[in-house]
mmCIF file of C-alpha atoms in Angstrom:
data_model
loop_
_atom_site.group_PDB
_atom_site.id
_atom_site.type_symbol
_atom_site.label_atom_id
_atom_site.label_comp_id
_atom_site.label_asym_id
_atom_site.label_seq_id
_atom_site.Cartn_x
_atom_site.Cartn_y
_atom_site.Cartn_z
ATOM 1 C CA MET A 1092 0.000 0.000 0.000
ATOM 2 C CA LYS A 1093 2.828 2.390 0.923
ATOM 3 C CA LYS A 1094 4.648 1.580 -2.325
ATOM 4 C CA LEU A 1095 1.447 2.261 -4.281
ATOM 5 C CA LEU A 1096 0.952 5.600 -2.496
ATOM 6 C CA ILE A 1097 4.546 6.646 -3.127
ATOM 7 C CA TYR A 1098 4.165 5.685 -6.780
ATOM 8 C CA HIS A 1099 1.047 7.871 -7.137
ATOM 9 C CA LEU A 1100 2.778 10.786 -5.436
ATOM 10 C CA ILE A 1101 5.732 10.491 -7.811
ATOM 11 C CA VAL A 1102 3.414 10.425 -10.818
ATOM 12 C CA LEU A 1103 1.466 13.427 -9.485
ATOM 13 C CA PHE A 1104 4.670 15.398 -8.873
ATOM 14 C CA THR A 1105 5.939 14.562 -12.355
ATOM 15 C CA ILE A 1106 2.693 15.646 -14.013
ATOM 16 C CA THR A 1107 2.631 18.873 -11.984
ATOM 17 C CA ALA A 1108 6.229 19.662 -12.891
ATOM 18 C CA CYS A 1109 5.567 19.035 -16.573
ATOM 19 C CA ASN A 1110 2.493 21.234 -16.484
ATOM 20 C CA ASN A 1111 4.456 24.027 -14.810
ATOM 21 C CA ASN A 1112 6.885 23.935 -17.713
ATOM 22 C CA ASN A 1113 3.986 25.002 -19.918
ATOM 23 C CA ILE A 1114 3.202 28.036 -17.784
ATOM 24 C CA ASN A 1115 5.110 31.191 -18.666
ATOM 25 C CA ASP A 1116 5.135 34.580 -16.944
ATOM 26 C CA TYR A 1117 1.914 35.696 -18.639
ATOM 27 C CA SER A 1118 -0.271 32.689 -17.791
ATOM 28 C CA TYR A 1119 -1.728 34.340 -14.690
ATOM 29 C CA SER A 1120 -5.024 36.251 -14.896
ATOM 30 C CA PRO A 1121 -4.240 39.903 -15.579
ATOM 31 C CA GLN A 1122 -6.230 42.849 -14.303
ATOM 32 C CA ALA A 1123 -8.398 42.917 -17.404
ATOM 33 C CA ASN A 1124 -10.390 46.056 -16.599
ATOM 34 C CA SER A 1125 -7.945 48.540 -15.107
ATOM 35 C CA PRO A 1126 -9.847 51.693 -14.219
ATOM 36 C CA LYS A 1127 -9.779 55.054 -15.945
ATOM 37 C CA SER A 1128 -9.654 58.195 -13.880
ATOM 38 C CA ASN A 1129 -12.804 60.291 -13.846
ATOM 39 C CA HIS A 1130 -10.541 63.312 -14.223
ATOM 40 C CA GLN A 1131 -8.493 62.860 -17.376
ATOM 41 C CA LEU A 1132 -5.544 65.188 -17.970
ATOM 42 C CA SER A 1133 -6.247 66.845 -21.299
ATOM 43 C CA ASN A 1134 -4.875 70.391 -21.312
ATOM 44 C CA THR A 1135 -1.548 70.419 -23.110
ATOM 45 C CA GLU A 1136 1.025 72.947 -24.231
ATOM 46 C CA ILE A 1137 3.418 71.497 -26.809
ATOM 47 C CA TYR A 1138 6.682 73.158 -27.827
ATOM 48 C CA LYS A 1139 9.120 72.137 -30.552
ATOM 49 C CA VAL A 1140 12.743 72.805 -29.584
ATOM 50 C CA LYS A 1141 15.569 72.713 -32.134
ATOM 51 C CA LEU A 1142 18.974 71.608 -30.933
ATOM 52 C CA ASP A 1143 21.777 74.135 -30.937
ATOM 53 C CA SER A 1144 23.429 74.407 -34.387
ATOM 54 C CA THR A 1145 26.849 74.143 -32.710
ATOM 55 C CA ILE A 1146 26.116 70.526 -31.807
ATOM 56 C CA ILE A 1147 28.110 68.213 -34.074
ATOM 57 C CA SER A 1148 25.887 65.237 -34.756
ATOM 58 C CA SER A 1149 25.539 62.251 -37.055
ATOM 59 C CA LYS A 1150 21.737 62.632 -36.562
ATOM 60 C CA TYR A 1151 21.797 59.336 -34.678
ATOM 61 C CA GLY A 1152 21.739 59.426 -30.912
ATOM 62 C CA ARG A 1153 19.633 59.739 -27.801
ATOM 63 C CA ILE A 1154 18.411 62.568 -25.631
ATOM 64 C CA GLY A 1155 18.190 61.651 -21.976
ATOM 65 C CA GLN A 1156 17.774 63.148 -18.551
ATOM 66 C CA HIS A 1157 20.487 62.854 -15.924
ATOM 67 C CA LYS A 1158 19.486 64.347 -12.598
ATOM 68 C CA ASP A 1159 18.077 67.784 -13.486
ATOM 69 C CA SER A 1160 19.789 68.138 -16.871
ATOM 70 C CA LEU A 1161 19.133 67.064 -20.430
ATOM 71 C CA TYR A 1162 21.879 65.642 -22.612
ATOM 72 C CA PHE A 1163 22.402 64.329 -26.125
ATOM 73 C CA LEU A 1164 24.794 61.404 -26.759
ATOM 74 C CA ASP A 1165 25.696 60.801 -30.395
ATOM 75 C CA LYS A 1166 25.861 57.183 -31.526
ATOM 76 C CA TYR A 1167 28.742 57.585 -33.986
ATOM 77 C CA ASN A 1168 30.961 60.496 -32.959
ATOM 78 C CA SER A 1169 30.491 59.755 -29.232
ATOM 79 C CA PHE A 1170 30.117 63.403 -28.220
ATOM 80 C CA LEU A 1171 27.989 63.981 -25.144
ATOM 81 C CA TYR A 1172 26.368 67.407 -24.985
ATOM 82 C CA TYR A 1173 24.646 68.764 -21.939
ATOM 83 C CA ILE A 1174 21.803 70.960 -23.177
ATOM 84 C CA ASP A 1175 19.406 73.302 -21.465
ATOM 85 C CA THR A 1176 15.644 73.112 -21.856
ATOM 86 C CA SER A 1177 15.777 75.508 -24.820
ATOM 87 C CA GLY A 1178 18.128 73.193 -26.744
ATOM 88 C CA ILE A 1179 21.297 75.244 -26.195
ATOM 89 C CA SER A 1180 24.508 73.301 -25.623
ATOM 90 C CA THR A 1181 26.098 74.127 -22.281
ATOM 91 C CA GLU A 1182 28.993 71.660 -22.348
ATOM 92 C CA ARG A 1183 30.588 69.131 -24.725
ATOM 93 C CA LEU A 1184 32.280 66.023 -23.356
ATOM 94 C CA LEU A 1185 33.730 62.692 -24.521
ATOM 95 C CA GLY A 1186 34.181 62.232 -28.276
ATOM 96 C CA ILE A 1187 36.339 59.651 -30.049
ATOM 97 C CA GLY A 1188 39.836 59.215 -28.682
ATOM 98 C CA ASN A 1189 42.064 57.283 -26.298
ATOM 99 C CA SER A 1190 42.409 59.680 -23.385
ATOM 100 C CA SER A 1191 40.592 59.186 -20.098
ATOM 101 C CA SER A 1192 38.066 61.860 -21.108
ATOM 102 C CA GLU A 1193 37.260 60.223 -24.481
ATOM 103 C CA ILE A 1194 35.950 56.915 -25.793
ATOM 104 C CA ASN A 1195 37.020 54.663 -28.633
ATOM 105 C CA CYS A 1196 34.436 51.925 -28.960
ATOM 106 C CA GLY A 1197 33.014 52.414 -32.436
ATOM 107 C CA PRO A 1198 29.238 52.926 -32.642
ATOM 108 C CA ILE A 1199 27.563 53.155 -29.244
ATOM 109 C CA SER A 1200 24.879 50.499 -28.922
ATOM 110 C CA THR A 1201 23.299 51.841 -25.759
ATOM 111 C CA HIS A 1202 24.099 53.525 -22.462
ATOM 112 C CA THR A 1203 22.734 54.435 -19.034
ATOM 113 C CA PHE A 1204 23.587 56.642 -16.084
ATOM 114 C CA THR A 1205 23.585 55.070 -12.632
ATOM 115 C CA ARG A 1206 22.128 56.787 -9.577
ATOM 116 C CA ARG A 1207 25.708 57.481 -8.473
ATOM 117 C CA GLY A 1208 26.239 59.421 -11.690
ATOM 118 C CA GLU A 1209 28.447 56.885 -13.452
ATOM 119 C CA LEU A 1210 27.988 56.537 -17.201
ATOM 120 C CA ILE A 1211 27.942 52.993 -18.594
ATOM 121 C CA ILE A 1212 28.380 52.619 -22.360
ATOM 122 C CA PHE A 1213 27.888 49.421 -24.352
ATOM 123 C CA GLY A 1214 29.763 48.981 -27.611
ATOM 124 C CA SER A 1215 28.714 46.586 -30.356
ATOM 125 C CA SER A 1216 30.962 43.658 -29.387
ATOM 126 C CA ASP A 1217 30.103 42.905 -25.746
ATOM 127 C CA ASP A 1218 32.460 45.712 -24.710
ATOM 128 C CA ILE A 1219 31.394 47.755 -21.684
ATOM 129 C CA TYR A 1220 32.939 51.084 -20.692
ATOM 130 C CA ILE A 1221 32.546 52.630 -17.252
ATOM 131 C CA TYR A 1222 32.931 56.377 -16.680
ATOM 132 C CA SER A 1223 32.991 58.179 -13.354
ATOM 133 C CA SER A 1224 30.513 60.901 -12.446
ATOM 134 C CA GLU A 1225 33.146 63.338 -13.756
ATOM 135 C CA LEU A 1226 33.094 61.367 -17.050
ATOM 136 C CA ARG A 1227 36.590 59.973 -16.706
ATOM 137 C CA HIS A 1228 37.168 56.484 -18.074
ATOM 138 C CA LYS A 1229 37.539 53.897 -15.323
ATOM 139 C CA LYS A 1230 39.722 51.545 -17.313
ATOM 140 C CA ASP A 1231 40.070 48.967 -14.539
ATOM 141 C CA ALA A 1232 36.290 48.760 -14.176
ATOM 142 C CA SER A 1233 35.589 48.422 -17.904
ATOM 143 C CA PHE A 1234 35.509 44.990 -19.503
ATOM 144 C CA ARG A 1235 34.517 42.804 -22.431
ATOM 145 C CA LEU A 1236 32.232 39.833 -21.938
ATOM 146 C CA LYS A 1237 33.307 36.450 -23.282
ATOM 147 C CA ARG A 1238 30.804 34.263 -25.100
ATOM 148 C CA ASP A 1239 31.157 30.515 -25.408
ATOM 149 C CA ARG A 1240 31.588 30.118 -29.175
ATOM 150 C CA ASN A 1241 30.654 26.446 -28.993
ATOM 151 C CA LYS A 1242 27.160 27.434 -27.837
ATOM 152 C CA MET A 1243 26.838 29.815 -30.772
ATOM 153 C CA ALA A 1244 27.566 27.264 -33.503
ATOM 154 C CA PRO A 1245 24.589 26.952 -35.919
ATOM 155 C CA GLU A 1246 24.321 23.192 -35.484
ATOM 156 C CA VAL A 1247 24.129 23.393 -31.670
ATOM 157 C CA GLU A 1248 20.649 23.381 -30.101
ATOM 158 C CA LYS A 1249 20.103 26.690 -28.388
ATOM 159 C CA ASN A 1250 19.354 26.870 -24.678
ATOM 160 C CA PRO A 1251 17.027 29.711 -23.587
ATOM 161 C CA ASP A 1252 19.063 29.984 -20.373
ATOM 162 C CA ASP A 1253 22.320 30.773 -22.207
ATOM 163 C CA PHE A 1254 23.437 34.379 -22.653
ATOM 164 C CA GLU A 1255 24.960 33.329 -25.981
ATOM 165 C CA THR A 1256 21.481 32.662 -27.389
ATOM 166 C CA TYR A 1257 20.585 36.365 -27.414
ATOM 167 C CA THR A 1258 21.572 39.599 -29.119
ATOM 168 C CA PHE A 1259 20.579 43.235 -28.774
ATOM 169 C CA PRO A 1260 17.147 43.959 -30.290
ATOM 170 C CA ARG A 1261 16.297 46.664 -32.796
ATOM 171 C CA PHE A 1262 14.607 48.797 -30.135
ATOM 172 C CA ILE A 1263 17.227 48.507 -27.440
ATOM 173 C CA VAL A 1264 16.482 49.645 -23.892
ATOM 174 C CA CYS A 1265 19.101 50.028 -21.159
ATOM 175 C CA ARG A 1266 18.086 50.616 -17.537
ATOM 176 C CA THR A 1267 19.823 50.477 -14.186
ATOM 177 C CA PHE A 1268 18.786 49.553 -10.669
ATOM 178 C CA GLY A 1269 21.260 49.342 -7.815
ATOM 179 C CA ASP A 1270 24.588 48.200 -9.224
ATOM 180 C CA LYS A 1271 23.004 46.130 -12.015
ATOM 181 C CA VAL A 1272 22.203 47.080 -15.597
ATOM 182 C CA TYR A 1273 19.337 45.565 -17.607
ATOM 183 C CA ILE A 1274 18.965 45.293 -21.396
ATOM 184 C CA ASN A 1275 16.165 43.690 -23.406
ATOM 185 C CA ASN A 1276 16.922 40.573 -25.456
ATOM 186 C CA ASN A 1277 16.213 39.265 -28.913
ATOM 187 C CA SER A 1278 17.219 36.028 -30.618
ATOM 188 C CA THR A 1279 17.935 35.365 -34.259
ATOM 189 C CA ALA A 1280 19.666 32.069 -33.468
ATOM 190 C CA HIS A 1281 18.871 29.188 -35.798
ATOM 191 C CA GLY A 1282 16.393 26.887 -34.094
ATOM 192 C CA PHE A 1283 15.344 29.399 -31.454
ATOM 193 C CA ASN A 1284 13.700 32.588 -32.677
ATOM 194 C CA TYR A 1285 10.184 33.930 -32.986
ATOM 195 C CA PHE A 1286 10.082 33.702 -36.784
ATOM 196 C CA GLU A 1287 11.415 30.168 -37.285
ATOM 197 C CA THR A 1288 10.252 28.490 -34.048
ATOM 198 C CA PRO A 1289 7.513 30.807 -32.726
ATOM 199 C CA ASP A 1290 5.819 28.404 -30.311
ATOM 200 C CA LYS A 1291 9.076 27.343 -28.709
ATOM 201 C CA TYR A 1292 10.357 30.903 -28.471
ATOM 202 C CA ALA A 1293 7.091 32.362 -27.149
ATOM 203 C CA GLN A 1294 7.022 29.722 -24.438
ATOM 204 C CA SER A 1295 10.520 29.925 -23.014
ATOM 205 C CA CYS A 1296 12.587 32.913 -24.200
ATOM 206 C CA ARG A 1297 14.334 35.082 -21.610
ATOM 207 C CA ILE A 1298 13.460 38.678 -22.332
ATOM 208 C CA ILE A 1299 15.997 40.693 -20.271
ATOM 209 C CA THR A 1300 19.681 40.223 -19.461
ATOM 210 C CA GLU A 1301 21.029 41.452 -16.139
ATOM 211 C CA TYR A 1302 24.621 42.739 -16.206
ATOM 212 C CA ASP A 1303 26.559 42.506 -12.950
ATOM 213 C CA ILE A 1304 28.829 45.496 -13.531
ATOM 214 C CA PRO A 1305 30.945 45.380 -10.304
ATOM 215 C CA ASN A 1306 31.792 41.696 -10.878
ATOM 216 C CA LYS A 1307 32.186 42.056 -14.656
ATOM 217 C CA LYS A 1308 29.808 39.238 -15.534
ATOM 218 C CA ILE A 1309 26.317 38.313 -16.642
ATOM 219 C CA GLY A 1310 23.763 38.063 -13.879
ATOM 220 C CA ARG A 1311 20.275 36.648 -14.307
ATOM 221 C CA LEU A 1312 18.388 36.043 -17.530
ATOM 222 C CA LEU A 1313 14.911 37.316 -16.692
ATOM 223 C CA GLY A 1314 11.486 36.409 -17.975
ATOM 224 C CA ASN A 1315 9.867 33.306 -19.308
ATOM 225 C CA GLY A 1316 8.211 33.602 -22.697
ATOM 226 C CA LEU A 1317 5.928 36.092 -24.432
ATOM 227 C CA PRO A 1318 2.308 37.119 -23.705
ATOM 228 C CA GLU A 1319 -0.555 34.960 -24.928
ATOM 229 C CA MET A 1320 -1.335 37.228 -27.883
ATOM 230 C CA TYR A 1321 1.998 36.263 -29.463
ATOM 231 C CA LYS A 1322 1.175 32.573 -29.538
ATOM 232 C CA GLY A 1323 -0.172 31.242 -32.820
ATOM 233 C CA SER A 1324 0.105 34.521 -34.740
ATOM 234 C CA SER A 1325 3.804 35.008 -35.358
ATOM 235 C CA ASP A 1326 3.304 35.805 -39.057
ATOM 236 C CA LYS A 1327 1.512 39.046 -38.161
ATOM 237 C CA ASN A 1328 3.148 39.816 -34.823
ATOM 238 C CA TYR A 1329 6.784 39.062 -35.650
ATOM 239 C CA VAL A 1330 7.587 42.664 -36.570
ATOM 240 C CA PHE A 1331 6.107 43.835 -33.272
ATOM 241 C CA SER A 1332 7.365 41.093 -30.961
ATOM 242 C CA GLU A 1333 9.938 43.287 -29.215
ATOM 243 C CA PHE A 1334 9.207 45.415 -26.150
ATOM 244 C CA THR A 1335 10.393 48.388 -24.142
ATOM 245 C CA PHE A 1336 10.607 48.567 -20.362
ATOM 246 C CA ASP A 1337 11.453 50.723 -17.388
ATOM 247 C CA ILE A 1338 12.203 50.209 -13.687
ATOM 248 C CA ASP A 1339 10.818 52.334 -10.850
ATOM 249 C CA GLU A 1340 12.644 53.383 -7.694
ATOM 250 C CA LYS A 1341 11.425 50.238 -5.886
ATOM 251 C CA GLY A 1342 12.823 47.912 -8.534
ATOM 252 C CA ASN A 1343 9.505 47.077 -10.195
ATOM 253 C CA PHE A 1344 9.717 46.362 -13.919
ATOM 254 C CA TYR A 1345 7.124 47.644 -16.417
ATOM 255 C CA ILE A 1346 7.081 45.757 -19.723
ATOM 256 C CA ALA A 1347 5.333 47.155 -22.801
ATOM 257 C CA PHE A 1348 5.294 44.944 -25.890
ATOM 258 C CA LEU A 1349 5.001 46.748 -29.205
ATOM 259 C CA ALA A 1350 1.676 45.148 -30.183
ATOM 260 C CA ASP A 1351 0.107 44.411 -26.785
ATOM 261 C CA SER A 1352 -2.318 46.851 -25.148
ATOM 262 C CA LEU A 1353 -1.457 45.520 -21.690
ATOM 263 C CA ILE A 1354 1.453 46.708 -19.565
ATOM 264 C CA TYR A 1355 3.000 43.943 -17.455
ATOM 265 C CA LYS A 1356 4.360 44.736 -14.016
ATOM 266 C CA PHE A 1357 6.972 42.508 -12.351
ATOM 267 C CA ASN A 1358 8.472 42.977 -8.897
ATOM 268 C CA LYS A 1359 12.211 43.393 -8.282
ATOM 269 C CA ASP A 1360 12.631 39.601 -8.230
ATOM 270 C CA PHE A 1361 10.922 39.561 -11.629
ATOM 271 C CA LYS A 1362 7.865 37.761 -10.361
ATOM 272 C CA PRO A 1363 4.587 38.688 -12.131
ATOM 273 C CA ALA A 1364 2.627 41.293 -10.181
ATOM 274 C CA THR A 1365 -0.200 42.497 -12.394
ATOM 275 C CA ALA A 1366 -1.157 43.637 -15.866
ATOM 276 C CA PHE A 1367 -3.121 46.726 -16.813
ATOM 277 C CA GLY A 1368 -3.723 49.082 -19.690
ATOM 278 C CA TYR A 1369 -5.942 50.162 -22.561
ATOM 279 C CA LYS A 1370 -5.436 50.157 -26.295
ATOM 280 C CA GLY A 1371 -4.321 53.535 -27.618
ATOM 281 C CA LYS A 1372 -6.809 55.630 -29.514
ATOM 282 C CA ASP A 1373 -7.242 55.126 -33.263
ATOM 283 C CA MET A 1374 -4.425 52.588 -33.612
ATOM 284 C CA ASP A 1375 -4.296 50.649 -36.879
ATOM 285 C CA THR A 1376 -3.258 47.158 -35.754
ATOM 286 C CA ASP A 1377 -4.195 45.308 -38.942
ATOM 287 C CA TYR A 1378 -0.686 43.943 -39.337
ATOM 288 C CA ILE A 1379 0.625 42.412 -42.546
ATOM 289 C CA SER A 1380 1.414 38.690 -42.563
ATOM 290 C CA ILE A 1381 5.078 37.831 -43.177
ATOM 291 C CA THR A 1382 5.884 34.213 -43.997
ATOM 292 C CA LYS A 1383 9.169 34.511 -45.915
ATOM 293 C CA PRO A 1384 12.462 35.648 -44.370
ATOM 294 C CA LYS A 1385 13.298 37.721 -47.465
ATOM 295 C CA ASP A 1386 10.235 39.912 -46.806
ATOM 296 C CA ILE A 1387 11.084 40.773 -43.202
ATOM 297 C CA TYR A 1388 13.242 43.864 -43.726
ATOM 298 C CA GLN A 1389 11.002 45.618 -46.240
ATOM 299 C CA LYS A 1390 7.705 44.831 -44.546
ATOM 300 C CA ALA A 1391 9.071 45.610 -41.094
ATOM 301 C CA ASN A 1392 10.186 49.122 -42.036
ATOM 302 C CA GLU A 1393 6.954 49.667 -43.905
ATOM 303 C CA GLN A 1394 4.784 48.694 -40.944
ATOM 304 C CA TYR A 1395 6.746 50.748 -38.403
ATOM 305 C CA ASN A 1396 5.646 53.774 -40.427
ATOM 306 C CA THR A 1397 2.125 52.739 -41.421
ATOM 307 C CA LYS A 1398 0.745 50.678 -38.509
ATOM 308 C CA GLY A 1399 -0.065 51.342 -34.880
ATOM 309 C CA TRP A 1400 2.322 50.142 -32.180
ATOM 310 C CA TYR A 1401 3.610 51.095 -28.727
ATOM 311 C CA THR A 1402 6.912 52.911 -29.167
ATOM 312 C CA TRP A 1403 8.247 53.542 -25.639
ATOM 313 C CA ILE A 1404 7.546 53.341 -21.919
ATOM 314 C CA GLU A 1405 9.041 55.637 -19.287
ATOM 315 C CA TYR A 1406 8.477 55.864 -15.538
ATOM 316 C CA ILE A 1407 8.510 59.460 -14.277
ATOM 317 C CA PRO A 1408 9.364 59.391 -10.550
ATOM 318 C CA GLU A 1409 8.741 63.118 -10.068
ATOM 319 C CA LYS A 1410 5.038 62.602 -10.852
ATOM 320 C CA ASN A 1411 4.605 58.864 -10.260
ATOM 321 C CA TRP A 1412 3.557 58.663 -13.905
ATOM 322 C CA LEU A 1413 4.024 55.700 -16.205
ATOM 323 C CA CYS A 1414 4.082 57.120 -19.726
ATOM 324 C CA ARG A 1415 3.572 54.966 -22.808
ATOM 325 C CA SER A 1416 3.835 56.493 -26.278
ATOM 326 C CA TYR A 1417 2.346 54.935 -29.383
ATOM 327 C CA HIS A 1418 2.176 55.356 -33.140
ATOM 328 C CA LYS A 1419 -1.352 55.427 -34.508
ATOM 329 C CA GLY A 1420 -0.604 54.716 -38.187
ATOM 330 C CA ASP A 1421 -0.141 56.622 -41.415
ATOM 331 C CA SER A 1422 -3.770 57.753 -41.500
ATOM 332 C CA HIS A 1423 -2.987 60.191 -38.649
ATOM 333 C CA ASN A 1424 -0.522 63.066 -38.549
ATOM 334 C CA TYR A 1425 0.062 62.708 -34.815
ATOM 335 C CA ASP A 1426 0.987 59.995 -32.301
ATOM 336 C CA GLY A 1427 -0.494 59.199 -28.899
ATOM 337 C CA LEU A 1428 0.682 59.300 -25.294
ATOM 338 C CA GLN A 1429 -0.919 57.465 -22.381
ATOM 339 C CA ILE A 1430 -0.202 58.337 -18.756
ATOM 340 C CA TYR A 1431 -0.962 55.875 -15.959
ATOM 341 C CA LYS A 1432 -0.741 56.568 -12.241
ATOM 342 C CA ASP A 1433 -1.037 53.654 -9.805
ATOM 343 C CA ASN A 1434 -2.255 51.504 -12.746
ATOM 344 C CA ILE A 1435 -5.038 54.015 -13.494
ATOM 345 C CA LEU A 1436 -5.198 55.686 -16.904
ATOM 346 C CA ILE A 1437 -5.224 59.453 -16.287
ATOM 347 C CA ALA A 1438 -4.470 60.718 -19.808
ATOM 348 C CA ASP A 1439 -4.515 59.630 -23.444
ATOM 349 C CA ILE A 1440 -3.526 62.602 -25.568
ATOM 350 C CA ASN A 1441 -2.294 63.423 -29.050
ATOM 351 C CA VAL A 1442 1.407 64.258 -29.396
ATOM 352 C CA PRO A 1443 3.701 64.998 -32.353
ATOM 353 C CA VAL A 1444 4.806 62.041 -34.474
ATOM 354 C CA GLY A 1445 7.963 60.526 -33.032
ATOM 355 C CA PHE A 1446 7.361 61.684 -29.460
ATOM 356 C CA ARG A 1447 8.896 59.260 -26.976
ATOM 357 C CA PRO A 1448 9.037 60.380 -23.327
ATOM 358 C CA ILE A 1449 12.465 60.445 -21.665
ATOM 359 C CA GLY A 1450 12.092 62.549 -18.539
ATOM 360 C CA TYR A 1451 10.442 65.354 -16.623
ATOM 361 C CA ILE A 1452 11.841 68.709 -15.544
ATOM 362 C CA HIS A 1453 9.102 70.850 -14.013
ATOM 363 C CA PRO A 1454 6.741 71.710 -15.587
ATOM 364 C CA TYR A 1455 7.460 69.833 -18.839
ATOM 365 C CA LEU A 1456 7.630 66.242 -20.035
ATOM 366 C CA TYR A 1457 10.494 65.893 -22.556
ATOM 367 C CA SER A 1458 10.883 63.702 -25.634
ATOM 368 C CA ASP A 1459 13.771 61.862 -27.189
ATOM 369 C CA ALA A 1460 15.494 63.324 -30.238
ATOM 370 C CA VAL A 1461 13.503 63.588 -33.465
ATOM 371 C CA VAL A 1462 14.974 64.257 -36.909
ATOM 372 C CA GLU A 1463 12.899 66.642 -39.022
ATOM 373 C CA ASN A 1464 14.127 68.061 -42.335
ATOM 374 C CA ASP A 1465 17.624 66.804 -41.469
ATOM 375 C CA LYS A 1466 17.588 68.786 -38.213
ATOM 376 C CA LEU A 1467 17.618 67.443 -34.664
ATOM 377 C CA LEU A 1468 14.902 68.599 -32.304
ATOM 378 C CA PHE A 1469 12.898 67.519 -29.293
ATOM 379 C CA TYR A 1470 9.505 68.299 -27.808
ATOM 380 C CA LYS A 1471 8.460 69.456 -24.381
ATOM 381 C CA ILE A 1472 4.872 69.146 -23.225
ATOM 382 C CA LYS A 1473 3.067 70.680 -20.273
ATOM 383 C CA ILE A 1474 0.160 68.469 -19.252
ATOM 384 C CA GLU A 1475 -2.581 69.440 -16.827
#
């Protein structure tokens, strides 16, 4: 009798374990009807600000906020300009070179400032450069990660738990919390990617890599799969299968997939907390089916311009706002911006095309850089 009972317990445990393998991070019941505030913010003042003509730029780069200042970091010439809220350059730093006040990494893939004021720059070859709060290169702290080339061979079956399986995505996001840095993942590896093996990838991919900067190594690979809407529809959702994310001051992660109306919140241990959100107004989400690899590039670029998708998410600690921008589609000459506070939608307003929120300096919400008529500019919006 005891042997029979033990046998049944073993079978039950095995079945339970197998079933758990089929449950990813999005299999819980989300908060399907997150409330809308009765008082929606709708009064806006929008200003277009051209960057100072003295700024030397390749037209590729990012505007960001560090403490109470705005800056522009160029992707190719590596100049970092501090700029005031009227777009005037107040200081130029870095640039290409080998001195301690310069950088020589080729194109900058992404970057982030830590709360201590250190600047962390990622090159294109797993090279990581650490700069002090005075923007002096900390050579001893900088490093290059080593990948196991055997795991990267085309004939080797890819493991979702291996760092080598992943690359930087098209829409790269770099965030920091504590002494760790977090970057979103993508995989184009043969045998494990959303186009070739969509079911497998949607079930078990790791969506974020944690970088342990002090110990010069990879930390955790976070996440487990994609949301339910990405299962069984990879032909139409492939182009929009990436995501953006941010981290609040408590370490909570907010994940916004490009095609998903829900925002997914995870705690600092990356355990699912809740999901909330509404579809943006007037979004054209009638995506084009892509079934051939040769069509990906053309149809992807086409749809980024013509279809509706969620372009960025940014947590604004000064206001406790979670801002999500979105593109409506080519039938509209403006984009949209949603603002959530404590999971409640408090605004859904029209903004200029290309507006992606990057920070708040009272009383304006600021956008990332936009290129218009070959000129760099940004927007600032006062919302009440």
